[in-house]
Short mmCIF file of C-alpha atoms and ligand atoms in Angstrom, two decimals:
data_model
loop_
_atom_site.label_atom_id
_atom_site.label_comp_id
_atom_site.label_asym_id
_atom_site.label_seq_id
_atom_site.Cartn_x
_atom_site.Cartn_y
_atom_site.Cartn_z
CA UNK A 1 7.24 31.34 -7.17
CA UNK A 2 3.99 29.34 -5.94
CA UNK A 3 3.89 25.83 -4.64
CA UNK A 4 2.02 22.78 -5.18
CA UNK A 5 1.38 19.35 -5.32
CA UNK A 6 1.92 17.10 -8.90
CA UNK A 7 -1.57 15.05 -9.21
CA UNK A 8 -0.92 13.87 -12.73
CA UNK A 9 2.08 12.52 -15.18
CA UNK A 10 1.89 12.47 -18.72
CA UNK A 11 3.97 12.33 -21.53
CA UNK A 12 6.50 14.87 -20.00
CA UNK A 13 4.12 17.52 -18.61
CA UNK A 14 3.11 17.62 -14.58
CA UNK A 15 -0.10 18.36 -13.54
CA UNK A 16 0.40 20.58 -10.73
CA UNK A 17 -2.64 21.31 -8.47
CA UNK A 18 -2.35 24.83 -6.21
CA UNK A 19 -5.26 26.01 -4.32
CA UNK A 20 -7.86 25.54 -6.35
CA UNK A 21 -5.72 26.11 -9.65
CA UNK A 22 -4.40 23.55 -11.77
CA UNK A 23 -1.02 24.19 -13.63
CA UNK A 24 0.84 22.13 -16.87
CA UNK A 25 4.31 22.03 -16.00
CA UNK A 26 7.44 21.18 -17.35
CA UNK A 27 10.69 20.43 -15.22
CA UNK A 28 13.20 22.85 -14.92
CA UNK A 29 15.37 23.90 -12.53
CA UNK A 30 18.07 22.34 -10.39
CA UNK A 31 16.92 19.18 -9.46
CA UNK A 32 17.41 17.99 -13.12
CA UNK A 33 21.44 18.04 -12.65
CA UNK A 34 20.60 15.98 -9.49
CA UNK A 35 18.99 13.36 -11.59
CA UNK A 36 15.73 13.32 -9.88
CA UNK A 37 12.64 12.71 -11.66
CA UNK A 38 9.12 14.93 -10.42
CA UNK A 39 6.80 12.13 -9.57
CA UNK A 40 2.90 12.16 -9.50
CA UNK A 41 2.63 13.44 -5.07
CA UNK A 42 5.33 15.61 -5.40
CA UNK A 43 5.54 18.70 -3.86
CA UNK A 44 6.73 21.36 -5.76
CA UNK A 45 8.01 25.01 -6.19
CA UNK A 46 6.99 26.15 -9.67
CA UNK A 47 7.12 29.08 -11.55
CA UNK A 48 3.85 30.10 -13.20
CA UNK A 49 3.34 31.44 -16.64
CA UNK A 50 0.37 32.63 -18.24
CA UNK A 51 -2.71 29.73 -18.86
CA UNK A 52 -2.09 27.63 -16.28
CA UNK A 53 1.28 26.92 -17.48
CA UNK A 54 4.26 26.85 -15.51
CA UNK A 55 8.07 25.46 -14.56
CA UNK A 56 8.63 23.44 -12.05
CA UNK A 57 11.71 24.62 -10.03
CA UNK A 58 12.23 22.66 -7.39
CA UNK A 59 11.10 19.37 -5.62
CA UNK A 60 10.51 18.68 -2.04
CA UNK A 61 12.02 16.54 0.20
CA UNK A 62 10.08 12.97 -0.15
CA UNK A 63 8.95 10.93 2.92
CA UNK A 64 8.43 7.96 0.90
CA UNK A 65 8.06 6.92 -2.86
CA UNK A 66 7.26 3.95 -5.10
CA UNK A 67 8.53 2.87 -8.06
CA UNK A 68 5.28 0.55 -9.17
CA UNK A 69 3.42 2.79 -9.29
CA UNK A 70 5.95 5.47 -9.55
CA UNK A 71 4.41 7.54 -6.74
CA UNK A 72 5.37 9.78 -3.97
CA UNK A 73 4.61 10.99 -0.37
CA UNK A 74 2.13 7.97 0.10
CA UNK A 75 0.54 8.33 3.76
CA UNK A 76 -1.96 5.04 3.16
CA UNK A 77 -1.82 1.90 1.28
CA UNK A 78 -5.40 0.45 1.29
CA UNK A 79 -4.80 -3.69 1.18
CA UNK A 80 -7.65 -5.44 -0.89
CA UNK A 81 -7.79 -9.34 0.24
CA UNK A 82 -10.45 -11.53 -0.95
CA UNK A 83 -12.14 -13.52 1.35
CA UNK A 84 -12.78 -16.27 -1.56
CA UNK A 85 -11.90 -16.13 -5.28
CA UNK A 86 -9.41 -16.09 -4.92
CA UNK A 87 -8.89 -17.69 -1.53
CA UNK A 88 -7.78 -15.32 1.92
CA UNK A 89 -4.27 -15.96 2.28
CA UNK A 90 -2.56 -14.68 5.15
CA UNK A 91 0.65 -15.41 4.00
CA UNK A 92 0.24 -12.72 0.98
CA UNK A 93 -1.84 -10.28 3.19
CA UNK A 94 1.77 -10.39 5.50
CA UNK A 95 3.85 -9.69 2.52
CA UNK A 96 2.11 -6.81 1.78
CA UNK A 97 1.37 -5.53 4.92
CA UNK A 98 5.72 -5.79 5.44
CA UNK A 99 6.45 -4.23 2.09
CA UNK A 100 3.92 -1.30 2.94
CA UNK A 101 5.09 -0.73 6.75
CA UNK A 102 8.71 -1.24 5.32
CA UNK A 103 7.86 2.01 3.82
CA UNK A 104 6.54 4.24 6.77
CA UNK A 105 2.95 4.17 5.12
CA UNK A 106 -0.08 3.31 6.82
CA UNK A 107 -1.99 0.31 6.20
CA UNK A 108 -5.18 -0.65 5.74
CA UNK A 109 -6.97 -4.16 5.46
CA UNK A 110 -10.15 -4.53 3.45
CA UNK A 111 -11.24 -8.32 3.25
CA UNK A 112 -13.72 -8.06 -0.19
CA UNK A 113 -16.57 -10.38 -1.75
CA UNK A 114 -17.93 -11.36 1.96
CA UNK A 115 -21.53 -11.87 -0.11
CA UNK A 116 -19.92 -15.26 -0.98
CA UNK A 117 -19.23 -16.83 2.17
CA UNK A 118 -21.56 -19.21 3.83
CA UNK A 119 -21.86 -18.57 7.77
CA UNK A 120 -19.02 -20.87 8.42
CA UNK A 121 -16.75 -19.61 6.31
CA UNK A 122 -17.63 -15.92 7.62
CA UNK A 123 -16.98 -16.77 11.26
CA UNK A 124 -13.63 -17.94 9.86
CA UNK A 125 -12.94 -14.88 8.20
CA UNK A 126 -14.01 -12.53 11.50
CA UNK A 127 -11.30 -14.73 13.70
CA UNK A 128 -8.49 -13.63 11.09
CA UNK A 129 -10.37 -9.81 11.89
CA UNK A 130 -9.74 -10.14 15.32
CA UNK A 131 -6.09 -11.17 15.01
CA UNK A 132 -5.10 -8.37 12.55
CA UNK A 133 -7.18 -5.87 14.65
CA UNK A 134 -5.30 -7.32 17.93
CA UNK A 135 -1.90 -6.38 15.72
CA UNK A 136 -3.13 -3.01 15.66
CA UNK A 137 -4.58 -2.78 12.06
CA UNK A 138 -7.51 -1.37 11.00
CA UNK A 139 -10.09 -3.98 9.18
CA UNK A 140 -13.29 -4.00 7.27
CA UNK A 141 -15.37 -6.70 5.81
CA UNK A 142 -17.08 -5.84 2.70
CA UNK A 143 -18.67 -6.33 -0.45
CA UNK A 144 -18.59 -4.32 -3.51
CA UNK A 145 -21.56 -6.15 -4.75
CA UNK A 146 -24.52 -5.88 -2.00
CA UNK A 147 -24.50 -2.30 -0.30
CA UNK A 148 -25.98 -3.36 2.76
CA UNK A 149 -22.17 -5.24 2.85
CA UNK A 150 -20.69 -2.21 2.24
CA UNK A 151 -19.45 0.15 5.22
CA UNK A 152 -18.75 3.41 4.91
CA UNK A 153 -15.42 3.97 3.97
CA UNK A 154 -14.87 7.54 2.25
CA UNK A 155 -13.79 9.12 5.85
CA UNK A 156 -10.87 6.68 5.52
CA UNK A 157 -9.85 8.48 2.78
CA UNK A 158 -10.13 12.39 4.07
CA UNK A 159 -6.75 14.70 4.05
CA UNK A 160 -4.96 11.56 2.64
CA UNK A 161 -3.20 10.05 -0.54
CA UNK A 162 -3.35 6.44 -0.48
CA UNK A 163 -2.83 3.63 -3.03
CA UNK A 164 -4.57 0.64 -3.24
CA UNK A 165 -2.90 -2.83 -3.05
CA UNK A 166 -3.68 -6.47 -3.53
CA UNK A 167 -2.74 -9.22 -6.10
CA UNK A 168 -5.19 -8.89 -9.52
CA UNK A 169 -8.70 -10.23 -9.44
CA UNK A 170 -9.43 -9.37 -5.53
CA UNK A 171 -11.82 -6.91 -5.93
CA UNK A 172 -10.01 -3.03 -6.45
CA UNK A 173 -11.49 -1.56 -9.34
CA UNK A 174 -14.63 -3.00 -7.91
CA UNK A 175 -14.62 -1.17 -5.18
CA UNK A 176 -13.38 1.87 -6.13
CA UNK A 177 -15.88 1.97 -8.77
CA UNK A 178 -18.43 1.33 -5.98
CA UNK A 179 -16.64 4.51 -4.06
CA UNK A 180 -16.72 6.73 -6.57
CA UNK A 181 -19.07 5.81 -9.97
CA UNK A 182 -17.47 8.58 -11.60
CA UNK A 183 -13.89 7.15 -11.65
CA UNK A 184 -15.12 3.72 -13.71
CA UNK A 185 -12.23 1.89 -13.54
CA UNK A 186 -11.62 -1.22 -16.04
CA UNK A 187 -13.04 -3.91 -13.89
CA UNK A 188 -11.94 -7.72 -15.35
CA UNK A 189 -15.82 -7.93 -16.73
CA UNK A 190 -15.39 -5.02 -18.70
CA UNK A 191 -12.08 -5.81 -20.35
CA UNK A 192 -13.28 -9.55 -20.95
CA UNK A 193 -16.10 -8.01 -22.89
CA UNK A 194 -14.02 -5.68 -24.65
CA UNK A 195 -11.71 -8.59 -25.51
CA UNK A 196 -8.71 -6.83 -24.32
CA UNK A 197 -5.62 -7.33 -21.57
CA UNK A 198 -6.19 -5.65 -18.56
CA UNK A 199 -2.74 -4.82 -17.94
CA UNK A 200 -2.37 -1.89 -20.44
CA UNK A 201 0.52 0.60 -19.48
CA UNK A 202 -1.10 3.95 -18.15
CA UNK A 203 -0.21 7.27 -16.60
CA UNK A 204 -0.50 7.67 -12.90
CA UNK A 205 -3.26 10.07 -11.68
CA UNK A 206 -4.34 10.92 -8.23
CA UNK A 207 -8.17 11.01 -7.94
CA UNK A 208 -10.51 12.13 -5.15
CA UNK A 209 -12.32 10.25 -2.89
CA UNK A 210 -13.97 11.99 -0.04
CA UNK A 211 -11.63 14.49 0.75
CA UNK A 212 -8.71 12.64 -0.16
CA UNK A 213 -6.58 11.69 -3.06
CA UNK A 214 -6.06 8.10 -4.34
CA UNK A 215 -3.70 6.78 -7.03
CA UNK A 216 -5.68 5.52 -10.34
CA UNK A 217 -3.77 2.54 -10.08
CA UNK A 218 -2.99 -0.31 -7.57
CA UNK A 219 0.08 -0.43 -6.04
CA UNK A 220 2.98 -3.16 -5.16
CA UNK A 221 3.12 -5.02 -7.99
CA UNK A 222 6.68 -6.10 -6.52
CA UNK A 223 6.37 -8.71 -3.80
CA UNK A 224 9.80 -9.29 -3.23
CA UNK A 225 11.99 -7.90 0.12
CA UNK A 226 14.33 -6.23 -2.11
CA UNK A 227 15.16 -3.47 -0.15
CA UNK A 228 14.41 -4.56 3.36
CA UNK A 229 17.74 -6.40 5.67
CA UNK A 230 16.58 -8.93 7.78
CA UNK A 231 18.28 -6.81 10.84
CA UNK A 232 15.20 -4.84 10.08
CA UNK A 233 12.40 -7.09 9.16
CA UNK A 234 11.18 -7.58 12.50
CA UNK A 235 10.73 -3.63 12.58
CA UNK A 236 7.96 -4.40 10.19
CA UNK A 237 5.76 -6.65 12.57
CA UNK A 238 4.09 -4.12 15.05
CA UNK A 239 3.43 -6.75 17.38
CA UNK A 240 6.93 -8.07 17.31
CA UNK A 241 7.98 -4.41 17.65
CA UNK A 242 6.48 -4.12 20.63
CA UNK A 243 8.42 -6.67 22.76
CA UNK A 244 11.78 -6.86 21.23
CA UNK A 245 13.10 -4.63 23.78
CA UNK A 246 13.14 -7.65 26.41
CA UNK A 247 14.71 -9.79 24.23
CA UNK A 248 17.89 -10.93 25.95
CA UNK A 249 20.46 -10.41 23.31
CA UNK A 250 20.61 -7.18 21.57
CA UNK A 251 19.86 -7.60 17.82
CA UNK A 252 18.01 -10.94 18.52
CA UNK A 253 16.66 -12.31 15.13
CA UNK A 254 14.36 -14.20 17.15
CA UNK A 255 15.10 -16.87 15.58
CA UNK A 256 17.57 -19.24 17.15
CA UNK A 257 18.38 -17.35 20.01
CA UNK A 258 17.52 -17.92 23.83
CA UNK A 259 15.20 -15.61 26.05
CA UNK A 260 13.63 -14.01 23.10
CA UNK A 261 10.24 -12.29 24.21
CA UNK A 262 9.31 -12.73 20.91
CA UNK A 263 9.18 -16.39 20.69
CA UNK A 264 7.42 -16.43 24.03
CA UNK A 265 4.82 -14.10 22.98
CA UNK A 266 4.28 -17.25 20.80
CA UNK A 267 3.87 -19.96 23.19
CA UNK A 268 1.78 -17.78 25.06
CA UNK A 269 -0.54 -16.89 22.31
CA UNK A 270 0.12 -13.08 22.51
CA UNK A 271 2.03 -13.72 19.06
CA UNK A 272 -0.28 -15.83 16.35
CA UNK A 273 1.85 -18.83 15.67
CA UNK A 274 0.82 -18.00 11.81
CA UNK A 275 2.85 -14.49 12.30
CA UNK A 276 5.64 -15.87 13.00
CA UNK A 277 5.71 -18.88 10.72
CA UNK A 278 5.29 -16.05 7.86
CA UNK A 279 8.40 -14.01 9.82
CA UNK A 280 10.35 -16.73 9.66
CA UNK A 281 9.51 -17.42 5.73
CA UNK A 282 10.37 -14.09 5.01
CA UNK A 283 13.41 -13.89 7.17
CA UNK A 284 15.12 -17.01 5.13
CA UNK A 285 14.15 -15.13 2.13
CA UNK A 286 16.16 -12.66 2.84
CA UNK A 287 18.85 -14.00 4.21
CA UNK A 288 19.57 -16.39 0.89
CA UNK A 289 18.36 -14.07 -1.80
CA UNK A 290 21.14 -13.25 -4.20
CA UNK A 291 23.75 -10.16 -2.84
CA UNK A 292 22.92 -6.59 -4.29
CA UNK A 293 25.86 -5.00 -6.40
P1 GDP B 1 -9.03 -6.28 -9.35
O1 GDP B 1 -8.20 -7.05 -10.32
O2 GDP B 1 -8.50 -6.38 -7.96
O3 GDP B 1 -9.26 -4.86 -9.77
O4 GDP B 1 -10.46 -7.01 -9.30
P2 GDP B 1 -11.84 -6.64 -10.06
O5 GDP B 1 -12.47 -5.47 -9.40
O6 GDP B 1 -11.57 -6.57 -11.53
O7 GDP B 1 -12.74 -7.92 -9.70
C1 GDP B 1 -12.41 -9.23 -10.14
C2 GDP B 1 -13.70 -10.05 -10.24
O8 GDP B 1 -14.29 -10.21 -8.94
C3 GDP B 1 -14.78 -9.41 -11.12
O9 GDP B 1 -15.41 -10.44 -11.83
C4 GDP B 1 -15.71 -8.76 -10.11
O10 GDP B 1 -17.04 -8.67 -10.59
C5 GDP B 1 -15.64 -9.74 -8.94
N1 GDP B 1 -15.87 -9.05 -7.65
C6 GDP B 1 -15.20 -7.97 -7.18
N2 GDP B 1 -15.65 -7.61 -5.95
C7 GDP B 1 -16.63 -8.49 -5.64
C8 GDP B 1 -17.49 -8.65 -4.47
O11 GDP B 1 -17.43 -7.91 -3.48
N3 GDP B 1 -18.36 -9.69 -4.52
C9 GDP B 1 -18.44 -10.54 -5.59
N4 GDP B 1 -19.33 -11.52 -5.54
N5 GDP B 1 -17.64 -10.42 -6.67
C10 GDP B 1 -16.76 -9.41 -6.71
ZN1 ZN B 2 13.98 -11.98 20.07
#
């Protein structure tokens, strides 16, 4: 028996990489009576054959997956946020930034197309920086069409699978073509010229950047807080996190409630107002979206 990781779906077969080996697999085993599917990040136990062929026995336990893309044992989602074109919005950047800590992966901010902004609008853009860097989060500025824009960003990458992130049009293929010229993803030029939809249905492949792996395809296409209670929504705001041990009442939705360090973390400016506002959105979201059955 050898083990592995799955780096590739496609039409039935698993791409299983091991050492320095790559192995076509089927599934076999016992984890087909317990109705789990092998998903691209997998790891496995398989049983090799001749010609890089093989079974694939048995799947490891999971520490997170996705099901758009269907992906699993994510340790990085890499958020792509335009600063213009379209506009920075704060409001999505939260969503995904919930939906991705929700998760136990780590995120990562990348504000894109900075060669557009006049010095005003730049300053702008490095306050928002600061407050998602004050959170905690890591942040670049960058630009996938001047170099000198461009920071380097493969070390982000090393020992890690990650997934890219961000609504269509803000700059991923871009930039991972940028990364890594080799990978040439569809960028919305390319397609427009070709005269065809961008949104074809594909297989999921992990690729390498640096010395680390990265799904061929961007991630969250679900913005919804489907699986999140609001009991735990707070969890998902590190700064929040942080204080909501001196709230006064235990399981405080600081929302309504008296002597919540969380709403005076607000009026004292520890807590952008903005935050919270987008907290509170999300909170009412949840608490009136339809029952699960
Ligand atoms: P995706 O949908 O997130 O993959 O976005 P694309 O990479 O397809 O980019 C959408 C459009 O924005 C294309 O026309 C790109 O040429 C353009 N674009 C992407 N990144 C940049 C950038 O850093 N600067 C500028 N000026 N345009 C960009
Ligand atoms: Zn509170």
């Amino acid at each position: 028996m050898a083990e592995g990781r799955i780096i590739k779906a496609l039409s039935g077969f698993y791409y299983v990489q091991s050492d320095n080996q790559q192995f076509v697999c089927k599934g076999r085993g016992l984890f087909r009576n317990k109705k789990i599917t092998p998903l691209v990040g997998d790891y496995v136990e398989f049983e090799p054959k001749d010609d890089n062929e093989g079974y694939i026995m048995e799947i490891k336990e999971r520490s997170n997956e996705l099901v758009r893309p269907p992906i699993a044992n994510i340790d990085q989602a890499i958020i792509v946020s335009s600063a213009v074109d379209p506009d920075f919005s704060t409001l999505l950047l939260d969503r995904f930034l919930v939906l991705i800590e929700s998760k136990h992966i780590q995120p990562i901010i990348l504000i894109t197309k900075v060669d557009l902004l006049n010095e005003d609008q730049l300053e702008n853009i490095k306050l928002y920086k600061q407050h998602y860097e004050k959170i905690g989060y890591r942040v670049e500025l960058v630009s996938s069409k001047n170099q000198d824009l461009l920071p380097e960003l493969e070390p982000y990458f090393d020992e890690k699978v990650s997934v890219f992130a961000g609504q269509s049009g803000v700059g991923k293929s871009s930039l991972i073509n940028v990364l890594d010229p080799s990978l040439l993803l569809e960028t919305a030029e390319i397609s427009k010229s070709l005269g065809r939809g961008k949104h074809t249905t594909r297989h999921v492949e992990l690729m390498k950047i640096g010395n680390g792996l990265v799904a061929d395809t961007p991630g969250f296409s679900v913005l919804e807080f489907r699986e999140i209670e609001a009991e735990e929504l707070a969890d998902s705001f590190p700064e929040f996190n942080a204080r909501m041990h001196l709230c006064k009442f235990r399981g405080c939705m600081h929302d309504k409630e008296p002597k919540c360090a969380v709403k005076e973390a607000v009026e004292n400016e520890e807590i952008a107002v903005f935050r919270y506002n987008h907290y509170l959105r999300f909170l009412e979201e949840i608490q009136t979206r339809k029952p699960r059955y």
